[in-house]
Amino acid sequence: DAKTTQPPSMDCAEGRAANLPCNHSTISGNEYVYWYRQIHSQGPQYIIHGLKNNETNEMASLIITEDRKSSTLILPHATLRDTAVYYCIVRGSNTGGFKTIFGAGTRLFVKA
Amino acid sequence: NAGVMQNPRHLVRRRGQEARLRCSPMKGHSHVYWYRQLPEEGLKFMVYLQKENIIDESGMPKERFSAEFPKEGPSILRIQQVVRGDSAAYFCASSPTGTNFNEQFFGPGTRLTVL
């Protein structure tokens, strides 16, 4: 799997947008970008994923650059409950399923 | 649709005892993954199973650890002769069948403490 690079921590004010960057310069053509988060002591929670087009769901938006070498997860209106470690993961897709390689992630602190 | 279920949520064992961790995947999911998270560290892949088959066990320690996913019933992660270094949170994830991408859904984890 391609490796990803994320800043170790970020702060965000409550109610503002949180923009979490991720570099994945060695991504290959059939690999997706996935985002998960882990709130303290809980299991990781799936947020969103994409291949090359920007994606949006009820939780977040995912912006992938045209060359696919980086992406940004956007939480449009961060709340205190969004404080968590956010993991950017690149993984190939196949009917066989793949292990997920978690990096260190970005620890997001949302402050009142 | 119930999520991934793991039990027990907390497990305490003395050194040398056996630990059995159970994972029931989401309904309709036949792919199960186990991960371990040591204190203050990230999640590490251990093993990937489909029904009655181990597909990838590249992250499993060579000794004392085993996993199974029988035709009926939950997946089991078994740790024999536990040591203090096995103390960690163990997470199970499942993914759906027949899809060409695999969004993994995680359970709440089992926190193993070895005294």
XYZ file of C-alpha atoms in Angstrom:
227
model
C 0.000 0.000 0.000
C 1.086 3.556 -0.662
C 2.270 5.510 2.324
C 0.614 8.692 3.486
C 1.939 11.747 5.279
C -0.197 13.794 7.645
C 0.579 16.574 10.128
C 0.707 15.154 13.652
C -1.794 17.618 15.096
C -4.088 20.503 14.221
C -6.367 22.890 16.062
C -9.716 24.174 14.898
C -12.235 26.546 16.415
C -15.690 25.186 17.045
C -18.062 26.039 14.202
C -15.276 26.639 11.719
C -14.239 24.330 8.898
C -11.477 21.846 9.664
C -9.230 21.096 6.701
C -7.027 18.052 7.190
C -4.339 17.514 4.535
C -2.807 14.254 3.406
C 0.032 13.538 0.988
C 0.096 10.264 -0.919
C 2.562 10.923 -3.709
C 3.151 7.234 -4.520
C -0.515 6.339 -4.973
C -1.206 4.032 -7.891
C -4.073 4.116 -10.335
C -6.314 1.564 -8.668
C -5.857 2.778 -5.104
C -8.559 4.638 -3.232
C -8.133 7.294 -0.556
C -9.990 6.448 2.661
C -10.470 8.530 5.775
C -11.239 7.126 9.216
C -11.254 8.732 12.615
C -10.815 7.358 16.096
C -12.386 9.134 18.993
C -10.613 8.349 22.232
C -10.974 4.682 23.286
C -13.451 3.876 20.525
C -13.114 1.822 17.367
C -12.162 3.621 14.151
C -15.097 5.156 12.323
C -15.290 5.267 8.548
C -15.757 8.803 7.215
C -15.429 8.880 3.443
C -13.441 7.536 0.530
C -12.757 8.434 -3.082
C -10.782 7.495 -6.178
C -10.291 10.687 -8.171
C -13.466 12.727 -7.980
C -14.338 14.911 -5.026
C -16.806 13.271 -2.681
C -19.266 14.570 -0.104
C -21.443 12.869 2.462
C -23.249 13.865 5.626
C -20.032 13.847 7.619
C -17.420 15.440 5.395
C -16.079 16.342 1.989
C -13.036 14.843 0.335
C -11.055 16.899 -2.148
C -8.514 14.960 -4.220
C -6.031 16.839 -6.390
C -6.033 16.189 -10.102
C -2.718 14.323 -9.949
C -4.069 12.337 -6.948
C -0.908 12.919 -4.976
C -2.692 14.669 -2.137
C -6.128 15.128 -0.646
C -7.936 17.181 1.968
C -10.679 16.107 4.318
C -13.050 18.932 5.159
C -15.327 18.954 8.178
C -17.507 21.939 7.288
C -18.600 22.948 10.787
C -16.414 21.323 13.396
C -17.884 20.542 16.805
C -16.218 19.527 20.043
C -17.245 15.943 19.326
C -15.079 15.964 16.212
C -11.946 15.965 18.382
C -10.255 12.727 17.346
C -7.326 11.202 15.486
C -7.959 11.283 11.740
C -6.327 8.669 9.553
C -5.752 9.050 5.824
C -5.272 5.668 4.188
C -4.537 4.615 0.639
C -5.612 1.140 -0.311
C -6.159 -0.956 -3.402
C -9.671 -2.220 -4.032
C -10.551 -5.734 -5.029
C -13.216 -8.236 -4.197
C -10.664 -9.953 -1.999
C -10.469 -7.218 0.591
C -7.295 -5.628 1.911
C -5.760 -4.976 5.240
C -5.747 -1.349 6.272
C -2.368 0.148 7.063
C -2.865 2.886 9.636
C -0.257 5.597 10.007
C 0.042 7.955 12.939
C -2.820 10.169 11.738
C -3.604 13.766 12.616
C -4.821 14.561 16.102
C -7.501 17.230 15.639
C -8.381 19.390 18.625
C -11.610 21.336 18.271
C -11.692 24.196 20.755
C -14.630 26.193 22.035
C -28.633 -3.322 10.928
C -26.512 -3.945 13.985
C -22.877 -2.949 13.726
C -19.834 -5.068 14.370
C -20.061 -6.580 17.834
C -17.164 -7.593 20.003
C -17.149 -9.288 23.343
C -16.070 -9.087 25.959
C -15.435 -5.337 25.969
C -12.919 -5.726 28.783
C -10.942 -8.824 29.627
C -8.478 -9.321 32.459
C -6.134 -12.284 32.447
C -3.147 -13.354 34.498
C 0.109 -14.207 32.816
C -0.011 -17.683 31.344
C -3.783 -17.819 30.913
C -5.654 -17.908 27.618
C -7.642 -15.039 26.153
C -10.488 -15.515 23.701
C -11.857 -12.508 21.885
C -15.028 -12.726 19.819
C -16.174 -10.721 16.862
C -19.558 -10.875 15.165
C -19.442 -9.071 11.809
C -22.221 -6.982 10.410
C -25.053 -8.936 8.837
C -24.127 -10.076 5.369
C -20.382 -9.481 5.848
C -18.111 -12.454 5.365
C -14.754 -10.645 5.547
C -13.272 -10.084 8.997
C -10.090 -8.268 9.997
C -8.366 -8.090 13.374
C -6.187 -5.174 14.496
C -4.225 -4.514 17.656
C -3.618 -1.142 19.236
C -0.977 -0.912 21.929
C -1.269 1.962 24.425
C -0.502 5.314 22.801
C 0.171 3.680 19.422
C -1.650 3.287 16.128
C -3.611 0.288 14.932
C -1.648 -2.616 13.497
C -3.142 -5.162 11.163
C -3.036 -8.733 12.436
C -5.114 -11.062 10.276
C -7.753 -11.134 7.554
C -10.238 -13.982 7.336
C -13.132 -15.050 5.225
C -15.524 -17.759 6.278
C -13.452 -20.829 7.191
C -10.310 -19.401 5.566
C -7.365 -17.333 6.679
C -6.470 -15.042 3.798
C -3.640 -12.942 5.226
C -2.023 -13.478 8.611
C 1.093 -11.468 7.949
C 0.543 -9.329 11.057
C 0.022 -12.160 13.496
C 2.803 -13.049 15.939
C 4.165 -16.462 15.024
C 3.531 -17.992 18.413
C 0.607 -18.075 20.847
C -1.819 -16.216 18.546
C -4.438 -17.845 16.345
C -7.640 -16.777 14.628
C -10.594 -18.515 13.108
C -13.847 -17.608 11.420
C -16.033 -20.712 11.314
C -18.940 -21.282 8.998
C -21.307 -20.605 11.871
C -20.669 -18.228 14.729
C -18.317 -15.371 15.435
C -14.689 -14.957 14.561
C -12.360 -15.825 17.431
C -8.945 -14.381 18.182
C -7.179 -16.644 20.633
C -4.091 -15.762 22.618
C -2.468 -18.568 24.549
C -0.191 -18.100 27.550
C -0.691 -14.358 27.646
C 2.117 -12.051 28.678
C 2.009 -8.440 29.869
C 3.009 -7.225 26.420
C -0.276 -8.570 25.047
C -2.170 -5.876 26.953
C -3.812 -3.803 24.250
C -7.079 -2.953 22.559
C -8.059 -5.490 19.921
C -10.382 -4.272 17.197
C -12.305 -6.303 14.722
C -13.617 -4.962 11.411
C -15.836 -6.447 8.747
C -16.531 -5.651 5.137
C -19.293 -6.636 2.749
C -19.160 -9.342 0.136
C -19.403 -8.859 -3.589
C -18.183 -5.298 -3.693
C -15.243 -3.994 -5.609
C -14.160 -1.774 -2.803
C -14.054 -2.658 0.835
C -15.206 -0.127 3.330
C -14.348 -1.654 6.688
C -16.633 -1.178 9.663
C -15.011 -1.452 13.073
C -16.312 -2.807 16.324
C -15.885 -1.128 19.720
C -12.883 -3.250 20.619
C -11.872 -5.571 23.426
C -9.446 -4.171 25.960
C -7.201 -6.906 27.249
C -5.287 -6.362 30.457
C -2.714 -8.934 31.500
C -1.766 -8.820 35.168
